[in-house]
């Protein structure tokens, strides 16, 4: 398995004249929560379907747990929720999981345990069609958890959940990862990915535009300084951080420097008679990075089809 | 093999808990009893000469509802009505999975696609077996009750005849069920599959048989269509297809030819469903 749980190489899916997924390459390592991030329609679900063997790639190749995606031996070790939960509407949540337990060769107890794990135990006897969107989503995650698979593939698992439900789901995913299971999670919610994912792949218009840790994608640290007078502050900052590391931005200065520089910077500025109004770490949110990569402004949409490996 | 057994168990559970299955089974049993026994017995008791039994002697009407006639009554409604009802079940079982997304869910649980389709076929075969045996049991019960009421011998039909009728019933209903599965898989939707299947089974085949003389060679095709083959096999068993008999019962093909045609359809419909799902993108 060469230390990877999922390896995709130039994975491509073409529908008639539309390229849904274009040469996506990514790796998911054991025990990590990998976030697959992209706007709606970017190709996330199509990629996940290929990794589960539900659809055939038009090009490229992939391996999951060291074998061909969708092969029975692999699927026995994978739990998945792809593009919304698919269940028999006339069956109760519990019976739906019992049907799937039979398909997996598990006992009814496994179904009950999965139901309890997502907090649906008390409503397990109700028909699936009477569930709210959030309950349906939780049942989908319960189905994915059946049999404690080595890899969980979850497509937008917090869809339809209220804020409390989303928080519960995040806790559950972190808990799952802490138990050693690998999670491949697609989402268009940046905060979610930022909070629970070790590494992230960003996809836009079918192409993977970046892959790396959240910190990598955010880029190097920077400091924002507001001070008066600005020209003297600029001189001091350039002296400390270097001429090329300082730029004027938003009625202040932006320094490409680490937070450890702050005490010395403030001392020097005060000693030079500069009034320091504000100094703070200017950490780019994943959202800013994301929109820069996928948005219509300069820097996006991605013009280069090759993935940018930033880790 | 393990995957096939697991898939069959999963599919059996969800079919067993499916209200649609019980509604269809109850509909078939009701039709079977009403058209096989109730109307004939009322005609016998009242001596009413109106309706489809015009001119049929009373004694013959009574003989048709006694235990000896169970093998013929069991299968006479299957080529058309029983077949249509089981075709609906096959189409619903295969076609609903696309709208509900359950094919996707099932295929991510581990079974290969042939095992998953095989499990559905096995589970539906179990249902067909249950329907045929259940119908035989109901028919035996009703015919013996009528025999008791008419002070005739309470008895069982010859075992060989009953076994033959049950086997024919399994093949006829099995063929229509797999036809429904194929339609449901082709249409990826239960509604379209059920609609098309019913139009074919109840209307189109009859129309084609009606115009088969117009074109040279057309009769060869229409004589071997699924409904015609099923009707011919049931007809060969001795069920009445003439005036007063059940619609869909025919004497067009010899029994062995009809048997071969039905078996071929059963295998072909199952194989086509398998091929279709094996290669298909589940988007």
XYZ file of C-alpha atoms in Angstrom, chain A residues 53-269:
217
model
C -15.918 2.059 -8.259
C -19.428 3.428 -8.887
C -18.315 5.016 -12.150
C -15.446 4.167 -14.465
C -12.739 6.742 -15.040
C -12.254 7.918 -18.633
C -8.536 8.148 -17.929
C -5.898 7.898 -15.242
C -5.830 5.362 -12.469
C -6.447 5.024 -8.776
C -5.827 2.622 -5.964
C -7.697 2.416 -2.667
C -6.165 0.459 0.217
C -3.674 -0.892 -2.270
C -6.155 -2.351 -4.732
C -8.542 -1.448 -7.540
C -11.339 0.931 -6.470
C -14.677 -0.815 -6.150
C -13.283 -4.328 -5.819
C -15.162 -6.352 -3.172
C -12.044 -6.759 -0.998
C -11.579 -2.982 -0.916
C -15.241 -2.116 -0.368
C -15.351 -4.474 2.610
C -12.880 -2.087 4.285
C -14.511 1.156 3.111
C -17.600 2.931 4.415
C -19.137 5.540 2.157
C -21.767 8.228 1.977
C -21.881 9.685 -1.517
C -24.172 12.449 -2.737
C -26.860 12.115 -0.137
C -28.054 9.060 1.718
C -29.719 6.348 -0.405
C -32.099 4.232 1.675
C -35.372 2.320 1.347
C -37.995 4.924 2.325
C -40.500 2.378 3.625
C -38.028 0.766 6.052
C -37.121 2.126 9.458
C -33.634 3.531 9.956
C -32.730 0.423 11.945
C -34.044 -1.969 9.284
C -32.194 -0.061 6.581
C -28.952 -0.596 8.485
C -29.866 -4.247 9.098
C -30.306 -4.757 5.358
C -26.853 -3.276 4.780
C -25.428 -5.354 7.651
C -26.626 -8.472 5.851
C -24.944 -7.298 2.665
C -21.723 -6.891 4.650
C -22.114 -10.153 6.528
C -22.427 -8.372 9.888
C -24.825 -9.010 12.741
C -27.839 -6.873 13.635
C -25.855 -5.654 16.650
C -23.486 -3.829 14.288
C -26.483 -1.934 12.880
C -27.698 -0.993 16.357
C -24.211 0.151 17.385
C -23.855 2.362 14.288
C -27.283 3.842 14.915
C -26.366 4.698 18.497
C -23.056 6.194 17.429
C -24.792 8.876 15.370
C -27.430 9.447 18.041
C -30.327 7.972 16.088
C -31.014 5.088 18.477
C -34.264 6.527 19.907
C -35.648 7.187 16.407
C -34.313 3.981 14.859
C -37.779 2.453 14.618
C -39.240 5.307 12.537
C -39.506 5.010 8.805
C -36.717 6.589 6.802
C -39.186 8.693 4.816
C -40.333 10.393 8.015
C -36.793 11.527 8.904
C -35.668 15.125 8.646
C -32.860 15.942 6.213
C -30.371 15.988 9.061
C -31.513 12.607 10.381
C -31.241 11.106 6.902
C -27.723 12.460 6.676
C -26.821 10.981 10.047
C -28.214 7.610 8.996
C -25.997 7.841 5.919
C -22.971 8.346 8.158
C -24.128 5.459 10.368
C -24.240 3.238 7.279
C -20.710 4.315 6.420
C -19.562 3.412 9.941
C -20.932 -0.152 9.723
C -18.241 -2.687 10.472
C -15.614 -0.101 11.503
C -14.084 0.339 8.041
C -10.447 1.399 7.593
C -11.459 4.218 5.264
C -14.503 6.468 5.482
C -15.478 8.328 2.323
C -17.986 11.027 3.207
C -19.443 13.390 0.649
C -20.672 16.577 2.321
C -21.661 14.769 5.533
C -22.895 17.915 7.285
C -25.364 18.776 4.522
C -28.735 19.554 6.013
C -27.546 19.511 9.612
C -28.311 22.356 11.990
C -25.364 24.033 13.767
C -25.569 21.635 16.733
C -25.752 18.675 14.383
C -22.759 19.977 12.443
C -20.751 20.298 15.626
C -21.747 16.759 16.641
C -20.726 15.454 13.231
C -17.330 17.164 13.430
C -16.746 15.680 16.868
C -17.685 12.267 15.527
C -15.265 12.574 12.610
C -12.425 13.689 14.859
C -13.260 10.774 17.147
C -13.220 8.373 14.193
C -9.839 9.659 13.068
C -8.489 9.403 16.615
C -9.396 5.723 16.492
C -7.048 5.279 13.553
C -9.605 5.272 10.753
C -8.790 7.347 7.701
C -11.385 9.846 6.540
C -11.753 11.325 3.084
C -14.241 14.130 3.436
C -15.605 16.360 0.719
C -17.039 19.713 1.603
C -17.716 23.176 0.330
C -17.656 24.500 3.889
C -14.244 25.993 4.521
C -14.637 26.362 8.259
C -15.445 22.701 8.551
C -12.400 21.626 6.612
C -10.160 24.084 8.411
C -11.343 22.752 11.749
C -11.068 19.012 11.309
C -8.845 18.184 8.341
C -5.127 17.421 8.493
C -4.647 17.938 4.789
C -6.717 19.440 2.045
C -7.114 19.042 -1.698
C -8.736 21.967 -3.465
C -10.661 21.213 -6.658
C -12.176 23.718 -9.049
C -13.708 23.140 -12.468
C -12.626 19.517 -12.368
C -8.971 20.270 -11.663
C -7.040 19.874 -8.458
C -5.502 23.282 -7.864
C -3.729 22.586 -4.588
C -2.950 19.821 -2.160
C -1.326 20.257 1.223
C -1.868 20.963 4.892
C -4.203 23.750 5.925
C -1.189 25.712 7.212
C 0.644 25.217 3.921
C -2.286 26.476 1.935
C -2.681 29.535 4.099
C 0.903 30.401 3.320
C 3.564 32.045 5.477
C 2.668 34.110 8.523
C 2.438 37.856 8.242
C 2.003 40.796 10.640
C -0.282 43.767 10.245
C 0.903 47.038 11.798
C -0.959 50.295 12.199
C 1.205 53.099 13.474
C 1.724 56.862 13.269
C 3.551 58.378 11.495
C 3.557 55.715 8.828
C 6.753 56.726 7.031
C 8.874 56.380 10.168
C 7.155 53.099 11.036
C 7.941 51.882 7.505
C 11.604 52.700 7.939
C 11.825 50.834 11.255
C 9.913 47.834 9.910
C 12.128 47.577 6.820
C 15.182 47.752 8.989
C 13.967 44.830 11.095
C 12.167 42.584 8.583
C 14.088 43.443 5.431
C 13.348 45.830 2.568
C 11.335 43.350 0.512
C 9.330 42.009 3.432
C 7.249 45.110 4.079
C 4.472 46.637 2.035
C 1.891 49.325 2.647
C -1.569 47.825 2.948
C -4.958 48.946 4.294
C -3.838 52.121 6.091
C -1.020 50.190 7.680
C 1.920 47.952 6.952
C 2.068 44.268 6.137
C 5.249 42.492 7.207
C 6.217 39.026 6.042
C 7.495 38.027 9.442
C 6.750 35.648 12.262
C 4.931 36.629 15.419
C 8.163 36.313 17.422
C 9.300 39.588 15.883
C 6.463 41.559 17.538
C 8.125 42.478 20.904
C 11.275 43.743 19.264
C 9.334 45.582 16.576
C 7.193 47.370 19.142
C 10.252 48.323 21.268
C 12.061 49.776 18.254
C 8.989 51.675 17.064
